[in-house]
Short mmCIF file of C-alpha atoms in Angstrom, two decimals:
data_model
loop_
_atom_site.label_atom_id
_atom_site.label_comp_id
_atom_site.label_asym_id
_atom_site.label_seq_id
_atom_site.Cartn_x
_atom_site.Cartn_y
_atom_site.Cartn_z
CA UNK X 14 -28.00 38.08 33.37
CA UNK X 15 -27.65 35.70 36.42
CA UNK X 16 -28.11 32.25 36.29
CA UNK X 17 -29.25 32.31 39.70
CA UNK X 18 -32.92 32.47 40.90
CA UNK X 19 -34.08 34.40 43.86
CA UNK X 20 -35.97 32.58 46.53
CA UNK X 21 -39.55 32.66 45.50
CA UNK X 22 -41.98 31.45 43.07
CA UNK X 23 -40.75 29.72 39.85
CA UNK X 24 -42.88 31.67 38.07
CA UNK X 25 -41.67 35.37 39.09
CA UNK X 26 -38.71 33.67 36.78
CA UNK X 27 -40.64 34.68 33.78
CA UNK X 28 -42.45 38.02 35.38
CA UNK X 29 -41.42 41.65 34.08
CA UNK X 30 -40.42 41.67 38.03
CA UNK X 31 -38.60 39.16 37.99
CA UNK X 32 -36.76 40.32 34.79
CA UNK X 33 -36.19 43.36 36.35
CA UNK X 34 -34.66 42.24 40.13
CA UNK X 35 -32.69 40.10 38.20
CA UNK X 36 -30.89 42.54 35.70
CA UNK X 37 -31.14 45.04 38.54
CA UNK X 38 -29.27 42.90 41.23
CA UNK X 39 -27.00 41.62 38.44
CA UNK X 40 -26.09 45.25 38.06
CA UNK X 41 -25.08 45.91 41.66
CA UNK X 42 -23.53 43.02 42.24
CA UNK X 43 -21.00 43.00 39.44
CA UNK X 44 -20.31 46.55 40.37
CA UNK X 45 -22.03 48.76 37.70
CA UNK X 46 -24.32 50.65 40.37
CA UNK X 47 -22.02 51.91 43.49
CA UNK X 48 -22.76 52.25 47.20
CA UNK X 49 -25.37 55.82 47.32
CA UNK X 50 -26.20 55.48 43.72
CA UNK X 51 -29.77 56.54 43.39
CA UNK X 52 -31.79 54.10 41.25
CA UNK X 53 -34.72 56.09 38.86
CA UNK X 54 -37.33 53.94 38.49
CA UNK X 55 -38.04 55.58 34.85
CA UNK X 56 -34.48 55.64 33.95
CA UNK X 57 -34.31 51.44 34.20
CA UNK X 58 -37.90 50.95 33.17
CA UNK X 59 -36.80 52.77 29.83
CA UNK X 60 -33.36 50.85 29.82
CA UNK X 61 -35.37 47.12 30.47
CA UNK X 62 -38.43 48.55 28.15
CA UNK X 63 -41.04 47.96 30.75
CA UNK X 64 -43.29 50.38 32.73
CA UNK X 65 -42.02 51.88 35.93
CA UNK X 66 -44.55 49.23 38.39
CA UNK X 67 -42.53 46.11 37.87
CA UNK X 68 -39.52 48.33 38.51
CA UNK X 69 -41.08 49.57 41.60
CA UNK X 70 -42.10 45.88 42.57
CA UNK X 71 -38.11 44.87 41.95
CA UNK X 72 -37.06 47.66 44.19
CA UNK X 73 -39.41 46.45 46.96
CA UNK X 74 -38.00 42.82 46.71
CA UNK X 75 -34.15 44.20 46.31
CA UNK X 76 -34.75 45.95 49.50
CA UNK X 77 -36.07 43.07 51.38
CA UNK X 78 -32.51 41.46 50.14
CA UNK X 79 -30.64 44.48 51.39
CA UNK X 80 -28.76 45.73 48.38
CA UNK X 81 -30.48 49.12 48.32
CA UNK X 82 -32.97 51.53 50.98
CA UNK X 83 -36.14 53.14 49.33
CA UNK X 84 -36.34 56.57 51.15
CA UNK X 85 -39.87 57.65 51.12
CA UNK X 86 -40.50 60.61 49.05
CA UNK X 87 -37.02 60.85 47.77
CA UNK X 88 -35.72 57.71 45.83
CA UNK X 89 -34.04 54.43 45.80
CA UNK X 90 -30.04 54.35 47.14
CA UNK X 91 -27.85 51.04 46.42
CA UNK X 92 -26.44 49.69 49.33
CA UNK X 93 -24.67 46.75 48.16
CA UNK X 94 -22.42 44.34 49.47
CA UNK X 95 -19.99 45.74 52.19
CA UNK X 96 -17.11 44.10 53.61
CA UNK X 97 -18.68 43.56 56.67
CA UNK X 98 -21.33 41.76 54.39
CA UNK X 99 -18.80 39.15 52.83
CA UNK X 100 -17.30 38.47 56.20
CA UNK X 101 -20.53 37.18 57.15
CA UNK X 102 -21.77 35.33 53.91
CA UNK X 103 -18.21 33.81 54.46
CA UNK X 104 -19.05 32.53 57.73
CA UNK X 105 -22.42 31.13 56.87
CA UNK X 106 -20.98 29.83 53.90
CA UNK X 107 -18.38 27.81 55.94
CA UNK X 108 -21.58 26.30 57.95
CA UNK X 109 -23.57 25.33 54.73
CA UNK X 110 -20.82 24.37 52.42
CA UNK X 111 -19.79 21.64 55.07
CA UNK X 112 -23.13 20.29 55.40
CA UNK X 113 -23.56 20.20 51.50
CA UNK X 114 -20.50 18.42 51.45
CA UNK X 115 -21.57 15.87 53.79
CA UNK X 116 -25.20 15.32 52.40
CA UNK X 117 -23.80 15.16 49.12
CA UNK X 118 -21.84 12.32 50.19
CA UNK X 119 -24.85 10.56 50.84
CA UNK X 120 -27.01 11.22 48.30
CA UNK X 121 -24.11 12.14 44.80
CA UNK X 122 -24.94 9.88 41.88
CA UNK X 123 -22.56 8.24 40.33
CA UNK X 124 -22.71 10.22 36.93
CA UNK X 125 -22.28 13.41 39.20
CA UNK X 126 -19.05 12.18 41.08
CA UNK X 127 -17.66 11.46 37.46
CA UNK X 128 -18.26 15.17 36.69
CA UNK X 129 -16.98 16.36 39.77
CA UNK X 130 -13.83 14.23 38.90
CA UNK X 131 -13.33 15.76 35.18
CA UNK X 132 -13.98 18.98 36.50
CA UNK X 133 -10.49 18.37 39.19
CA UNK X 134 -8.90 17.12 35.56
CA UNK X 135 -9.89 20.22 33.61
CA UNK X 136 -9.02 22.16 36.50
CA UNK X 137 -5.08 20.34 36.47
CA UNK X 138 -4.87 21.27 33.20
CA UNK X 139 -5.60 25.19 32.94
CA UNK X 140 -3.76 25.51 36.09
CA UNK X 141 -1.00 24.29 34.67
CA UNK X 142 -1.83 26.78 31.48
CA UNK X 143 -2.58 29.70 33.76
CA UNK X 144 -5.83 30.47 32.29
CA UNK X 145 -7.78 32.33 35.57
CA UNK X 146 -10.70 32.71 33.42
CA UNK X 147 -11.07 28.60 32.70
CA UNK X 148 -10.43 28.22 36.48
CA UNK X 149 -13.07 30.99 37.55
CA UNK X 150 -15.57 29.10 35.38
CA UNK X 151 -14.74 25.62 36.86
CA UNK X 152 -14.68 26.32 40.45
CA UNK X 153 -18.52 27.55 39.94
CA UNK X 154 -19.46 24.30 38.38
CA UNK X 155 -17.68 22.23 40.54
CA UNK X 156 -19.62 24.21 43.68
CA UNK X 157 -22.49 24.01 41.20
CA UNK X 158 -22.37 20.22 41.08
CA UNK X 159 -22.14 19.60 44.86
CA UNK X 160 -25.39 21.69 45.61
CA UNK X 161 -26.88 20.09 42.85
CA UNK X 162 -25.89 16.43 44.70
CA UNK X 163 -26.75 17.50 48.05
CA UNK X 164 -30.43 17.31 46.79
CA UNK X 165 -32.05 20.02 49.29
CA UNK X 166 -33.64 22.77 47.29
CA UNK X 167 -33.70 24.88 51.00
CA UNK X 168 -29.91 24.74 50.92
CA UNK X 169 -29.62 24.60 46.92
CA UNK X 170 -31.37 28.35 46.87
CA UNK X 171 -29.14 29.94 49.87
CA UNK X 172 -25.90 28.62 48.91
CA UNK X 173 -26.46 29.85 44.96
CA UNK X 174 -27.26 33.24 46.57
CA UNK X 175 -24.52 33.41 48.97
CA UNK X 176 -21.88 32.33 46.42
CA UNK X 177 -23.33 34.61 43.75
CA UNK X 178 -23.43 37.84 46.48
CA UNK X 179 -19.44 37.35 46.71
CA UNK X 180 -19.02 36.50 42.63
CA UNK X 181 -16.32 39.71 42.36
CA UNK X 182 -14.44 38.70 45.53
CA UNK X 183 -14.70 35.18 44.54
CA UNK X 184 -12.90 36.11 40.96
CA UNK X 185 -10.49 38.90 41.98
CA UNK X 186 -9.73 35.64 44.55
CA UNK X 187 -8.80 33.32 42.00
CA UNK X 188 -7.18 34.92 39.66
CA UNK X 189 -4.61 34.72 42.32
CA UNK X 190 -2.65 31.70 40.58
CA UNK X 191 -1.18 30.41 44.05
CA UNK X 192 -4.42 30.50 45.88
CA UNK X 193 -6.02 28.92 42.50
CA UNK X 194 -3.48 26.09 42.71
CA UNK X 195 -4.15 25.57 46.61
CA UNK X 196 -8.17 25.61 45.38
CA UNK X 197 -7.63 22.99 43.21
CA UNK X 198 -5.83 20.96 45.64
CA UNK X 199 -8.86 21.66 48.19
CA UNK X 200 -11.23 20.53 45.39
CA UNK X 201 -9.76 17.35 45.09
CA UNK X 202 -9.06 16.64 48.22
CA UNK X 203 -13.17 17.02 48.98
CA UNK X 204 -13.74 14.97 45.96
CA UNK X 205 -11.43 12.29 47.27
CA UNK X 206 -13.62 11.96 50.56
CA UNK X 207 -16.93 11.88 48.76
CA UNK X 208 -15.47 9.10 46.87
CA UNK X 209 -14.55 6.90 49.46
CA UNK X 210 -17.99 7.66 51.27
CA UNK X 211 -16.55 9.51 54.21
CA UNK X 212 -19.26 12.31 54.88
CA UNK X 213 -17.39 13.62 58.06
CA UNK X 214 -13.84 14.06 56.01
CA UNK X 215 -15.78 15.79 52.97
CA UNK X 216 -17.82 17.99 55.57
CA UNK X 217 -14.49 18.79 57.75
CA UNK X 218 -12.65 19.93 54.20
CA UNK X 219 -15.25 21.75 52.61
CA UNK X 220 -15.48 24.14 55.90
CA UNK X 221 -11.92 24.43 55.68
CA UNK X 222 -11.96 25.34 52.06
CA UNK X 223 -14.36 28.23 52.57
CA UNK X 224 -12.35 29.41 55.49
CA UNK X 225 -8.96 29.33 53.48
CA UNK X 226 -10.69 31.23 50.98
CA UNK X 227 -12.10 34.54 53.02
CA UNK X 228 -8.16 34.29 55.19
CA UNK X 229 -7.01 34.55 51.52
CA UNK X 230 -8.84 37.17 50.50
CA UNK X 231 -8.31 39.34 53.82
CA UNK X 232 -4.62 38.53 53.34
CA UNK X 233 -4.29 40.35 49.66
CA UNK X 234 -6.99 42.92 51.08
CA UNK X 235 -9.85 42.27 48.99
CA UNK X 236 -12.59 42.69 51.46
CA UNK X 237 -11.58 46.12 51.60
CA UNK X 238 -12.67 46.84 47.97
CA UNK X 239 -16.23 46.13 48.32
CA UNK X 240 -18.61 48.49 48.56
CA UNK X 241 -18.31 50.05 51.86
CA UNK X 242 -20.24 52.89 53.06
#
């Protein structure tokens, strides 16, 4: 299950709805439910072991997300995430991640630039070991961490979407050793500038670090594996 929470009330966190959109979402995303899979309602309500109106009520708010089209009278269809779709999270991304960057300069405590710091060290290390999986893991806390200091829950909630949306680019991505070793590098680098309080430098690098990431993943012809119509 996702650790990320959908833009709306806290409490939906705890609703059979909410359960439901999450697992749901979860589903699609890591690439259990296809593009034009049909989605029974009855079928995941006896899966999740809850009636079929939450279900309905998680369809309604996957919809509004655009990950799958309720046809009237006929069903629910996944549409996922198309290439088309990560080429454009990509470029928001490259927007937002900046700006975190920046604001996260100004506002990072210091017991959240330490962890940012051991998180570059850890990183060192299992790059050196070729783990992928260790490396996977550490770039989402270290992109964790800077939302976290940015301290804006507007951008907090639509960068934790965007970066989940992309989650099996993101890892196909890094398991790339040479484009986790130049990740690294781009981690550091960002840290470096936060350290020495220079929001422009950390706001220039962080853009470039997004954009280095999609050019990488167009290069080995990732984007092409997502779930096109």
């Amino acid at each position: 299950m996702s650790e990320y929470d959908v833009n709306h009330d806290t409490s939906d966190k705890y609703s059979l709805r909410g359960r439901v959109f999450r697992k749901v979402r979860e589903d699609i995303l890591n690439g259990r439910y296809h593009a034009n899979d049909e989605l029974k309602e009855a079928t995941i309500g006896e899966e999740l072991g809850v009636s079929r109106t939450p279900v309905r009520e998680a369809f309604r708010q996957l919809e509004l997300e655009g990950l799958i089209h309720i046809v009237p009278n006929k069903g629910a269809y996944v549409t996922g995430i198309t290439s088309s779709d990560v080429a454009e999270i990509y470029e928001i991304r490259e927007l937002l991640e900046g700006l975190c960057a920046r604001r996260a300069t100004e506002r990072i405590t210091k017991e959240q630039l330490d962890e940012l710091e051991e998180i570059i060290m850890l990183s060192e290390f299992h790059l050196a070991k070729g783990h992928a999986e260790q490396l996977i893991e550490l770039d989402n806390r270290f992109h964790q961490l800077l939302y976290d200091a940015c301290q804006s829950k507007k951008l907090l909630h639509l960068l934790k979407d965007f970066h989940h949306y992309v989650q099996r680019e993101r890892q196909k991505t890094l398991s790339d050793m040479e484009r986790s070793k130049e990740a690294v590098a781009e981690h550091k680098a960002i840290v470096d500038a936060i350290r020495e309080g220079d929001a422009a430098k950390a706001e220039k690098l962080a853009d470039a670090h997004i954009c280095n990431a999609y050019r990488n993943m167009v290069k080995c012809g990732l984007g092409d594996q997502t779930q096109d119509n």
